[in-house]
Short mmCIF file of C-alpha atoms and ligand atoms in Angstrom, two decimals:
data_model
loop_
_atom_site.label_atom_id
_atom_site.label_comp_id
_atom_site.label_asym_id
_atom_site.label_seq_id
_atom_site.Cartn_x
_atom_site.Cartn_y
_atom_site.Cartn_z
CA MET A 15 0.11 0.17 -0.05
CA THR A 16 1.10 3.26 -0.88
CA THR A 17 1.59 5.74 2.09
CA ILE A 18 0.68 9.31 1.35
CA ALA A 19 1.43 12.57 3.41
CA PHE A 20 -1.17 15.47 2.80
CA ILE A 21 -0.50 18.77 4.08
CA GLY A 22 -3.12 21.43 3.92
CA LEU A 23 -6.91 19.92 4.29
CA GLY A 24 -8.80 23.11 3.49
CA ASN A 25 -11.78 23.24 1.14
CA MET A 26 -9.91 21.65 -1.32
CA GLY A 27 -7.50 19.47 -0.19
CA GLY A 28 -9.87 18.24 2.58
CA PRO A 29 -12.26 16.58 -0.25
CA MET A 30 -8.97 15.23 -2.10
CA ALA A 31 -7.25 13.56 0.77
CA ALA A 32 -10.68 12.12 1.27
CA ASN A 33 -10.69 10.75 -2.64
CA LEU A 34 -7.27 9.33 -1.92
CA ALA A 35 -8.23 7.36 1.24
CA LYS A 36 -11.22 6.39 -0.32
CA ALA A 37 -9.22 4.51 -3.18
CA GLY A 38 -7.71 2.44 -0.47
CA HIS A 39 -4.31 4.45 0.32
CA GLY A 40 -3.03 5.18 3.68
CA VAL A 41 -3.34 8.95 3.81
CA ARG A 42 -1.54 10.57 6.86
CA ALA A 43 -2.99 14.26 6.93
CA PHE A 44 -1.75 17.25 8.64
CA ASP A 45 -3.19 20.81 8.74
CA LEU A 46 -2.50 23.68 11.00
CA SER A 47 -6.19 23.86 11.71
CA GLN A 48 -7.82 21.23 14.20
CA ALA A 49 -11.13 21.46 12.69
CA ALA A 50 -9.72 20.63 9.26
CA LEU A 51 -7.91 17.68 10.23
CA ALA A 52 -10.50 16.44 12.42
CA LYS A 53 -12.97 16.21 9.14
CA ALA A 54 -9.85 14.63 7.34
CA VAL A 55 -9.87 11.92 10.18
CA GLU A 56 -13.67 11.03 9.29
CA ALA A 57 -13.10 10.73 5.94
CA GLY A 58 -10.72 8.09 6.60
CA CYS A 59 -7.58 9.59 6.90
CA ALA A 60 -4.95 9.13 9.59
CA LYS A 61 -4.20 12.29 11.92
CA ALA A 62 -0.57 13.53 11.65
CA GLY A 63 0.52 15.85 14.60
CA THR A 64 2.91 17.75 12.40
CA ALA A 65 3.78 18.06 9.31
CA SER A 66 7.39 16.34 9.58
CA GLU A 67 5.33 13.24 11.31
CA ALA A 68 2.88 13.10 8.13
CA VAL A 69 6.15 13.31 5.80
CA ASP A 70 8.38 10.71 7.69
CA GLY A 71 8.52 7.39 5.75
CA ALA A 72 5.82 8.49 3.24
CA ASP A 73 6.20 7.33 -0.44
CA ILE A 74 3.97 10.38 -1.91
CA ILE A 75 3.35 14.07 -0.51
CA VAL A 76 0.77 15.87 -1.71
CA SER A 77 0.09 19.75 -0.44
CA MET A 78 -2.60 22.14 -1.21
CA LEU A 79 -2.26 25.31 0.54
CA PRO A 80 -3.11 28.97 -0.05
CA ALA A 81 -0.22 30.45 -1.30
CA GLY A 82 3.79 30.31 -2.64
CA ALA A 83 4.84 31.46 1.23
CA HIS A 84 3.41 28.38 2.63
CA VAL A 85 4.50 26.09 -0.26
CA LYS A 86 8.03 27.31 0.21
CA ALA A 87 7.90 27.32 3.95
CA VAL A 88 6.25 23.79 4.24
CA TYR A 89 8.95 22.11 1.75
CA MET A 90 12.09 24.45 2.45
CA ASN A 91 12.22 25.42 5.94
CA GLU A 92 14.57 23.74 8.34
CA GLY A 93 12.79 20.62 9.03
CA GLY A 94 10.35 21.00 6.25
CA VAL A 95 9.07 18.09 3.86
CA ILE A 96 12.54 18.39 1.68
CA ASP A 97 14.87 17.55 4.96
CA VAL A 98 12.56 14.82 6.22
CA ALA A 99 11.14 12.91 3.36
CA LYS A 100 12.25 9.32 2.49
CA LYS A 101 15.02 8.90 -0.35
CA GLY A 102 12.98 8.56 -3.42
CA ALA A 103 9.42 10.31 -2.41
CA LEU A 104 7.37 11.98 -4.82
CA PHE A 105 6.26 15.48 -4.08
CA ILE A 106 3.31 16.98 -5.70
CA ASP A 107 2.15 20.47 -5.05
CA SER A 108 -1.44 21.45 -6.03
CA SER A 109 -1.83 24.64 -4.67
CA THR A 110 -2.16 27.48 -7.16
CA ILE A 111 1.02 29.68 -6.76
CA ASP A 112 3.07 32.03 -8.58
CA VAL A 113 5.28 30.24 -11.08
CA ASP A 114 8.84 31.55 -9.49
CA SER A 115 8.05 29.97 -5.87
CA ALA A 116 6.81 26.38 -7.75
CA ARG A 117 9.81 26.55 -9.89
CA THR A 118 11.99 27.45 -6.77
CA VAL A 119 10.83 24.50 -4.65
CA ILE A 120 10.85 22.34 -7.53
CA LYS A 121 14.74 22.85 -7.99
CA ALA A 122 15.24 22.84 -4.37
CA ALA A 123 13.63 19.50 -4.29
CA THR A 124 15.29 18.06 -7.22
CA ALA A 125 18.68 19.08 -6.45
CA LYS A 126 18.12 16.81 -3.08
CA GLY A 127 17.28 13.62 -5.40
CA PHE A 128 13.72 14.09 -5.22
CA GLU A 129 10.88 14.14 -7.97
CA MET A 130 8.25 16.98 -7.71
CA VAL A 131 5.53 18.45 -9.96
CA ASP A 132 3.55 21.33 -9.78
CA ALA A 133 -0.10 20.28 -10.11
CA PRO A 134 -2.64 23.30 -9.69
CA VAL A 135 -6.06 22.34 -10.49
CA SER A 136 -9.18 23.54 -11.80
CA GLY A 137 -12.48 22.90 -10.62
CA GLY A 138 -14.09 23.94 -7.30
CA VAL A 139 -15.10 22.37 -4.19
CA ALA A 140 -17.62 20.44 -5.68
CA ALA A 141 -14.91 18.50 -8.28
CA ALA A 142 -12.77 18.05 -5.51
CA THR A 143 -15.63 16.45 -3.92
CA ALA A 144 -16.71 14.28 -6.86
CA GLY A 145 -13.14 13.74 -8.03
CA THR A 146 -13.13 15.29 -11.53
CA LEU A 147 -10.80 17.87 -11.27
CA THR A 148 -8.39 19.02 -13.89
CA PHE A 149 -4.95 18.93 -13.27
CA MET A 150 -2.41 20.94 -14.81
CA VAL A 151 0.97 19.40 -14.35
CA GLY A 152 4.57 20.73 -14.63
CA GLY A 153 7.77 18.65 -14.46
CA GLU A 154 9.93 16.07 -15.91
CA GLN A 155 7.72 13.16 -18.17
CA ALA A 156 8.57 10.47 -15.66
CA SER A 157 7.83 12.45 -12.50
CA PHE A 158 4.26 12.87 -14.49
CA GLU A 159 3.69 9.45 -15.03
CA ARG A 160 4.43 8.35 -11.45
CA ALA A 161 1.97 11.18 -10.05
CA LYS A 162 -0.77 10.41 -12.88
CA PRO A 163 -2.27 7.25 -11.23
CA PHE A 164 -3.05 9.16 -7.72
CA LEU A 165 -4.05 12.24 -9.60
CA GLU A 166 -6.69 10.24 -11.57
CA LYS A 167 -7.81 9.60 -7.82
CA MET A 168 -8.78 13.04 -7.62
CA GLY A 169 -9.65 14.16 -10.92
CA LYS A 170 -10.82 13.31 -14.83
CA ASN A 171 -8.32 15.14 -16.70
CA ILE A 172 -4.85 15.11 -16.18
CA PHE A 173 -2.56 17.39 -18.59
CA HIS A 174 1.27 17.47 -18.76
CA ALA A 175 1.87 21.06 -19.56
CA GLY A 176 5.49 20.84 -19.67
CA ALA A 177 8.47 21.70 -17.52
CA ALA A 178 8.68 22.74 -14.02
CA GLY A 179 5.91 25.23 -13.04
CA ASN A 180 4.17 25.10 -16.52
CA GLY A 181 1.27 23.58 -14.79
CA GLN A 182 1.28 27.22 -12.91
CA VAL A 183 1.61 28.72 -16.00
CA ALA A 184 -1.26 26.71 -17.84
CA LYS A 185 -3.55 27.52 -14.62
CA ILE A 186 -2.94 31.26 -14.64
CA ALA A 187 -3.14 32.03 -18.46
CA ASN A 188 -6.42 30.13 -18.72
CA ASN A 189 -8.11 32.20 -15.53
CA MET A 190 -6.54 35.29 -17.10
CA LEU A 191 -8.79 34.49 -20.30
CA LEU A 192 -12.10 33.51 -17.99
CA GLY A 193 -11.94 36.75 -15.97
CA ILE A 194 -11.24 38.85 -19.01
CA SER A 195 -14.20 36.97 -21.14
CA MET A 196 -16.54 37.31 -18.16
CA ILE A 197 -16.17 41.01 -18.25
CA ALA A 198 -16.42 41.39 -21.88
CA THR A 199 -19.58 39.03 -21.49
CA CYS A 200 -21.18 41.31 -18.78
CA GLU A 201 -20.82 44.26 -21.13
CA ALA A 202 -22.06 42.84 -23.89
CA PHE A 203 -25.31 41.76 -22.15
CA ASN A 204 -25.67 45.37 -20.23
CA LEU A 205 -25.23 47.19 -23.82
CA ALA A 206 -27.95 44.79 -25.26
CA GLU A 207 -30.44 45.67 -22.25
CA ARG A 208 -29.49 49.17 -22.21
CA LEU A 209 -30.67 49.36 -25.94
CA GLY A 210 -33.63 47.63 -25.26
CA LEU A 211 -32.54 43.61 -26.19
CA ASP A 212 -33.67 41.20 -23.07
CA ALA A 213 -30.88 39.02 -22.13
CA GLU A 214 -33.00 35.51 -23.43
CA THR A 215 -33.03 36.87 -27.13
CA PHE A 216 -29.76 38.52 -26.71
CA PHE A 217 -28.34 34.76 -25.72
CA LYS A 218 -29.98 33.02 -28.34
CA ILE A 219 -28.28 35.13 -30.91
CA SER A 220 -25.27 35.62 -29.64
CA SER A 221 -24.40 32.20 -28.36
CA THR A 222 -24.73 30.88 -31.81
CA ALA A 223 -22.88 33.78 -33.29
CA SER A 224 -19.14 34.74 -33.56
CA GLY A 225 -19.50 36.25 -29.66
CA GLN A 226 -19.89 32.90 -28.43
CA CYS A 227 -17.77 31.86 -25.45
CA TRP A 228 -17.95 29.50 -22.13
CA SER A 229 -18.34 32.76 -19.79
CA MET A 230 -21.78 33.43 -21.88
CA THR A 231 -22.86 29.66 -22.66
CA SER A 232 -22.15 27.92 -19.37
CA TYR A 233 -22.00 30.78 -17.18
CA CYS A 234 -24.25 33.52 -18.07
CA PRO A 235 -23.78 36.81 -15.88
CA ALA A 236 -27.02 38.06 -16.76
CA PRO A 237 -29.77 36.13 -15.06
CA GLY A 238 -32.18 33.53 -17.10
CA PRO A 239 -30.49 32.15 -20.09
CA VAL A 240 -28.42 29.57 -17.94
CA PRO A 241 -30.45 28.50 -15.38
CA ASN A 242 -27.57 27.00 -12.88
CA ALA A 243 -25.42 29.88 -13.27
CA PRO A 244 -24.83 32.05 -10.21
CA SER A 245 -26.33 34.88 -11.49
CA ASN A 246 -29.64 33.38 -10.95
CA ARG A 247 -29.02 33.06 -7.15
CA ASP A 248 -27.79 36.60 -6.78
CA TYR A 249 -24.29 35.52 -7.47
CA GLN A 250 -23.43 33.52 -4.88
CA PRO A 251 -20.30 31.59 -5.62
CA GLY A 252 -19.33 29.17 -7.73
CA PHE A 253 -15.65 30.69 -7.99
CA ALA A 254 -15.37 33.74 -5.61
CA ALA A 255 -14.24 37.15 -7.07
CA ALA A 256 -11.49 36.73 -4.54
CA MET A 257 -10.15 33.86 -5.68
CA MET A 258 -10.38 34.96 -9.31
CA LEU A 259 -8.28 38.03 -8.16
CA LYS A 260 -5.75 35.96 -6.51
CA ASP A 261 -5.41 34.16 -10.03
CA MET A 262 -5.39 37.56 -11.90
CA ARG A 263 -2.83 39.02 -9.69
CA LEU A 264 -0.72 36.05 -10.13
CA ALA A 265 -1.00 36.42 -13.94
CA GLN A 266 0.03 40.10 -13.74
CA GLU A 267 2.93 39.10 -11.61
CA ALA A 268 4.36 36.84 -14.13
CA ALA A 269 3.53 38.89 -17.15
CA HIS A 270 5.38 41.61 -15.51
CA LYS A 271 8.45 39.50 -15.17
CA ALA A 272 8.08 37.74 -18.70
CA LYS A 273 7.74 41.34 -20.23
CA ALA A 274 4.59 39.82 -21.80
CA ALA A 275 2.27 42.68 -22.88
CA THR A 276 -1.40 41.92 -20.95
CA PRO A 277 -3.28 45.16 -21.13
CA LEU A 278 -6.77 43.55 -20.85
CA GLY A 279 -5.42 41.28 -17.95
CA ALA A 280 -4.75 44.37 -16.13
CA GLN A 281 -7.55 46.26 -16.37
CA ALA A 282 -9.47 42.95 -15.35
CA GLU A 283 -7.23 42.62 -12.64
CA ALA A 284 -8.42 46.22 -11.70
CA LEU A 285 -12.06 45.55 -11.83
CA TYR A 286 -12.27 42.69 -9.50
CA ALA A 287 -10.04 44.60 -7.02
CA LEU A 288 -12.91 47.04 -7.41
CA MET A 289 -15.17 44.08 -6.00
CA GLU A 290 -12.82 43.45 -3.47
CA ALA A 291 -12.47 47.23 -2.22
CA ALA A 292 -16.50 47.32 -1.73
CA GLY A 293 -16.42 44.31 0.13
CA LYS A 294 -18.05 42.09 -2.75
CA ASP A 295 -15.45 39.81 -3.28
CA ASN A 296 -17.51 36.99 -1.64
CA LEU A 297 -19.86 37.18 -4.60
CA ASP A 298 -19.20 34.90 -7.24
CA PHE A 299 -16.92 36.40 -9.92
CA SER A 300 -19.47 36.82 -12.57
CA GLY A 301 -21.01 38.97 -9.98
CA VAL A 302 -18.98 41.81 -11.69
CA MET A 303 -22.18 42.15 -13.68
CA LYS A 304 -23.17 44.27 -10.66
CA LEU A 305 -19.85 46.42 -10.84
CA ILE A 306 -20.59 46.77 -14.70
CA LYS A 307 -24.22 47.81 -14.38
CA GLY A 308 -23.57 50.32 -11.52
CA SER A 309 -25.38 48.26 -8.83
CA LEU A 310 -22.61 46.78 -6.57
P1 LIG B 410 -8.23 26.67 2.27
O1 LIG B 410 -7.55 28.39 2.87
O2 LIG B 410 -9.65 26.77 2.33
O3 LIG B 410 -7.25 25.63 2.75
C1 LIG B 410 -5.70 25.92 2.42
C2 LIG B 410 -5.62 24.97 4.11
O4 LIG B 410 -3.95 25.04 4.36
C3 LIG B 410 -6.18 25.42 5.57
O5 LIG B 410 -6.88 24.44 5.93
C4 LIG B 410 -5.10 26.14 6.25
O6 LIG B 410 -5.00 25.63 7.91
C5 LIG B 410 -3.80 25.13 5.83
N1 LIG B 410 -2.30 25.67 5.91
C6 LIG B 410 -2.03 26.71 5.69
N2 LIG B 410 -0.75 26.68 6.20
C7 LIG B 410 -0.14 25.56 6.41
C8 LIG B 410 0.90 24.69 6.97
N3 LIG B 410 2.06 25.43 7.04
N4 LIG B 410 0.74 23.72 7.27
C9 LIG B 410 -0.40 22.83 7.38
N5 LIG B 410 -1.38 23.53 6.50
C10 LIG B 410 -1.57 24.55 6.43
O7 LIG B 410 -7.93 27.25 0.74
P2 LIG B 410 -8.40 26.27 -0.68
O8 LIG B 410 -9.92 26.78 -0.96
O9 LIG B 410 -8.66 24.63 0.02
O10 LIG B 410 -7.72 26.47 -1.71
C11 LIG B 410 -6.14 25.58 -1.76
C12 LIG B 410 -5.42 26.04 -2.90
O11 LIG B 410 -6.38 25.59 -3.78
C13 LIG B 410 -4.95 27.63 -3.09
O12 LIG B 410 -3.96 27.77 -3.74
C14 LIG B 410 -6.31 28.07 -4.32
O13 LIG B 410 -5.98 29.18 -5.01
C15 LIG B 410 -6.33 26.66 -4.71
N6 LIG B 410 -7.86 26.37 -5.78
C16 LIG B 410 -8.97 26.78 -4.98
C17 LIG B 410 -9.89 26.34 -5.43
C18 LIG B 410 -11.52 26.78 -4.83
O14 LIG B 410 -12.57 26.95 -5.53
N7 LIG B 410 -11.46 26.88 -3.49
C19 LIG B 410 -10.41 26.27 -6.99
C20 LIG B 410 -8.87 25.83 -7.53
C21 LIG B 410 -7.72 26.01 -6.91
#
């Protein structure tokens, strides 16, 4: 039986660890939060008192943490994962973090002879619970092949995006596109409405014309046309604007370093930041419609 250490049992990590346990793996779980830890134990994981207790002797280490600083600390601090893990262990970090931190940690791990991939996910808590996440994986081909059977216990689509850090690149580039296309969709529906064209009729036309995009057809920010979209429940998430803003900021940070021009990404970040400033970033990101309408 493969022993897996799972560090970070929050909204996403909790159900992901539960799916690994359900698949028959021995999962040793650790989180700073006792409440998160207790839930994981209920779901069949074994409780570890510290991260190093979870990691000691484990074959695979999976982490699902908030940001780059947490990932760096958990892996690279004295007595962290890199110091404690047994020879030959494989590390999988599924957190969404900045590209530089991902590459720094993988470099430090491989320098000590470990295999490591960055494997951020797309899909929210529902997909984490159902085991249907999409994984975007960066790292060596052999490490990807080794990680894949475990990722398949937590997800449905597993992509190798290339070298270390490229999983994070795929994730932020995709989410920057989504963040922009959602705002564009809001503008189009608002313009149509202001000019006397109702959302249902505009949807019927535009969803089969050249303006068609995922933000419109699967997640329409105007109430009505897509019944299960958050717009029909006053923009309760879903995917919170705060999460989108985090990803937009990561995209801008990476774009500046790479000298990639992303003028619309910058503008989109500014608009989601206005939702944050208004204390409304707990709404779904499609709630940016309220900002466009002037009703936030
Ligand atoms: P969360 O805040 O619910 O969970 C993070 C967990 O990490 C918390 O339980 C916290 O106690 C724990 N933690 C922090 N530092 C730790 C440490 N040093 N040691 C052990 N545990 C520690 O966040 P989440 O929603 O589960 O998101 C996790 C990651 O997944 C983030 O990077 C997020 O951007 C990404 N993500 C989230 C979603 C989503 O819909 N929630 C979707 C895709 C990706």
